């Protein structure tokens, strides 16, 4: 008896929908879930995602790629849904702020409707941005945040906050089985070279010998998580019992200034690039660090990849990508 036949008969193989599956994180998740013998449906409109990220999976009979925009309803019979569709880089989500809000809000409504009909478990890729420019440090899940509702980042921050509210309301009113993960800055191979986020910008600039663009004085902090740690956290969260909805922080508590990141990237690449200072974008958070006590307790999860190790892997990827 072949494996597919066995899994289908004994109902072991799950059919999993990943929206935004052709993006940076989504493509890693597609890979991992296929490796674990699931059937994966990847839905993407290719705004920031790319076929290149998933082309190696297209020969797998258990992988389906669908060009679709989550702003319109999607129909499929699935067991689990990971809702990742949304541009994540400030440059990209601010390019068309209205569309970003529609993607977060209408996307959530459509995906929750699908989960309600199919009784699928559904995980929302939320973000540390729901904490805005935080006054509580490190950030715990019970902190309500400090978000400018009308600023340039609000299309993303408020869109994600509204999506969290929708998830909780579908759970309370319709018993939809939900999971909310608050993802902190994540990096790794398959980020787009023009993504605009800090890790990919610095690595690409260093490899090309261009100036490293530090916005502001570089004293603002972020906590950087390697993508494999995040994917592990997402899968563990999905596997928790129905009584645990989150939100739960998933990030690496190691906190670095942006200047420290720049210096580390220069050292690891052996680059001759110099630092250059540009104006700080509006509402750029001053500090960010996850408190991951809840993830440890509920999912037995902690990140295992230190920054330098993750950067080495990411540098190797970009060396090959931009040569
Ligand atoms: P990404 O931009 O690489 O991936 C987003 C994917 O969603 C892309 O493939 C894009 O084409 C797709 N998409 C965008 N709008 C869509 C729409 N309307 N319909 C269908 N597909 C659409 O970004 P990422 O870093 O992989 O982020 C994935 C998810 O994780 C996002 O929801 C993001 O908000 C969340 N997140 C990421 C981080 C991070 O540091 N990477 C941090 C917090 C939250
Ligand atoms: N940043 C920077 N240079 C860049 C890109 C970003 O100094 O080329 C800074 C940005 O101002 C912010 C931090 O790096 O303080 C992280 O930015 P990113 O866009 O990666 O994500 P954010 O956490 O702000 O959403």
PDB file of C-alpha atoms and ligand atoms in Angstrom, residues 88-91 93 128-129 153 156 185 195-199 201-202 205 212-216 218 220-222 224 258 261 279-281 284-285 288, ligand 2:
ATOM      1  CA  UNK A  88       5.246  42.605   5.741  1.00  0.00           C
ATOM      2  CA  UNK A  89       7.969  45.079   4.798  1.00  0.00           C
ATOM      3  CA  UNK A  90       7.152  48.725   5.657  1.00  0.00           C
ATOM      4  CA  UNK A  91       8.135  49.743   2.104  1.00  0.00           C
ATOM      5  CA  UNK A  93       2.775  47.643   2.984  1.00  0.00           C
ATOM      6  CA  UNK A 128       4.758  42.540  17.170  1.00  0.00           C
ATOM      7  CA  UNK A 129       3.500  45.679  15.356  1.00  0.00           C
ATOM      8  CA  UNK A 153       2.369  52.355   9.634  1.00  0.00           C
ATOM      9  CA  UNK A 156      -0.431  47.447   8.674  1.00  0.00           C
ATOM     10  CA  UNK A 185      11.206  40.442  13.250  1.00  0.00           C
ATOM     11  CA  UNK A 195      12.336  43.481   0.338  1.00  0.00           C
ATOM     12  CA  UNK A 196      13.347  46.688   2.127  1.00  0.00           C
ATOM     13  CA  UNK A 197      13.589  45.207   5.612  1.00  0.00           C
ATOM     14  CA  UNK A 198      16.724  45.752   7.583  1.00  0.00           C
ATOM     15  CA  UNK A 199      18.423  42.344   7.508  1.00  0.00           C
ATOM     16  CA  UNK A 201      18.988  45.484   3.053  1.00  0.00           C
ATOM     17  CA  UNK A 202      22.180  45.318   5.119  1.00  0.00           C
ATOM     18  CA  UNK A 205      24.423  46.332   0.644  1.00  0.00           C
ATOM     19  CA  UNK A 212      24.872  50.462   4.773  1.00  0.00           C
ATOM     20  CA  UNK A 213      21.759  52.630   5.232  1.00  0.00           C
ATOM     21  CA  UNK A 214      21.041  53.208   8.915  1.00  0.00           C
ATOM     22  CA  UNK A 215      17.769  55.057   9.503  1.00  0.00           C
ATOM     23  CA  UNK A 216      18.027  57.463  12.439  1.00  0.00           C
ATOM     24  CA  UNK A 218      20.872  53.316  14.776  1.00  0.00           C
ATOM     25  CA  UNK A 220      16.674  51.691  18.005  1.00  0.00           C
ATOM     26  CA  UNK A 221      16.488  47.983  18.823  1.00  0.00           C
ATOM     27  CA  UNK A 222      14.935  44.905  17.293  1.00  0.00           C
ATOM     28  CA  UNK A 224      15.766  39.050  15.243  1.00  0.00           C
ATOM     29  CA  UNK A 258      20.380  48.489  14.368  1.00  0.00           C
ATOM     30  CA  UNK A 261      23.336  44.612  13.373  1.00  0.00           C
ATOM     31  CA  UNK A 279      16.271  60.080   8.328  1.00  0.00           C
ATOM     32  CA  UNK A 280      14.253  57.834  10.626  1.00  0.00           C
ATOM     33  CA  UNK A 281      10.857  56.936   9.092  1.00  0.00           C
ATOM     34  CA  UNK A 284       9.596  53.797  13.754  1.00  0.00           C
ATOM     35  CA  UNK A 285       9.445  51.866  17.066  1.00  0.00           C
ATOM     36  CA  UNK A 288      11.239  45.730  20.569  1.00  0.00           C
TER      37      UNK A 288
HETATM   38  N1  LIG B   2      16.254  50.132   9.022  1.00  0.00           N
HETATM   39  C1  LIG B   2      17.472  50.714   8.751  1.00  0.00           C
HETATM   40  N2  LIG B   2      17.971  50.618   7.490  1.00  0.00           N
HETATM   41  C2  LIG B   2      17.339  49.941   6.501  1.00  0.00           C
HETATM   42  C3  LIG B   2      16.098  49.326   6.781  1.00  0.00           C
HETATM   43  C4  LIG B   2      15.580  49.452   8.056  1.00  0.00           C
HETATM   44  O1  LIG B   2      18.094  51.333   9.625  1.00  0.00           O
HETATM   45  O2  LIG B   2      17.880  49.891   5.380  1.00  0.00           O
HETATM   46  C5  LIG B   2      15.736  50.220  10.389  1.00  0.00           C
HETATM   47  C6  LIG B   2      14.281  50.682  10.503  1.00  0.00           C
HETATM   48  O3  LIG B   2      14.215  52.098  10.548  1.00  0.00           O
HETATM   49  C7  LIG B   2      13.865  50.034  11.809  1.00  0.00           C
HETATM   50  C8  LIG B   2      14.655  48.730  11.836  1.00  0.00           C
HETATM   51  O4  LIG B   2      15.733  48.903  10.934  1.00  0.00           O
HETATM   52  O5  LIG B   2      14.267  50.831  12.902  1.00  0.00           O
HETATM   53  C9  LIG B   2      13.845  47.524  11.400  1.00  0.00           C
HETATM   54  O6  LIG B   2      13.222  47.855  10.184  1.00  0.00           O
HETATM   55  P1  LIG B   2      12.399  46.793   9.317  1.00  0.00           P
HETATM   56  O7  LIG B   2      11.862  47.519   8.138  1.00  0.00           O
HETATM   57  O8  LIG B   2      13.226  45.593   9.067  1.00  0.00           O
HETATM   58  O9  LIG B   2      11.209  46.310  10.261  1.00  0.00           O
HETATM   59  P2  LIG B   2      10.255  46.978  11.363  1.00  0.00           P
HETATM   60  O10 LIG B   2      10.621  46.278  12.615  1.00  0.00           O
HETATM   61  O11 LIG B   2      10.549  48.451  11.475  1.00  0.00           O
HETATM   62  O12 LIG B   2       8.900  46.716  10.890  1.00  0.00           O
END
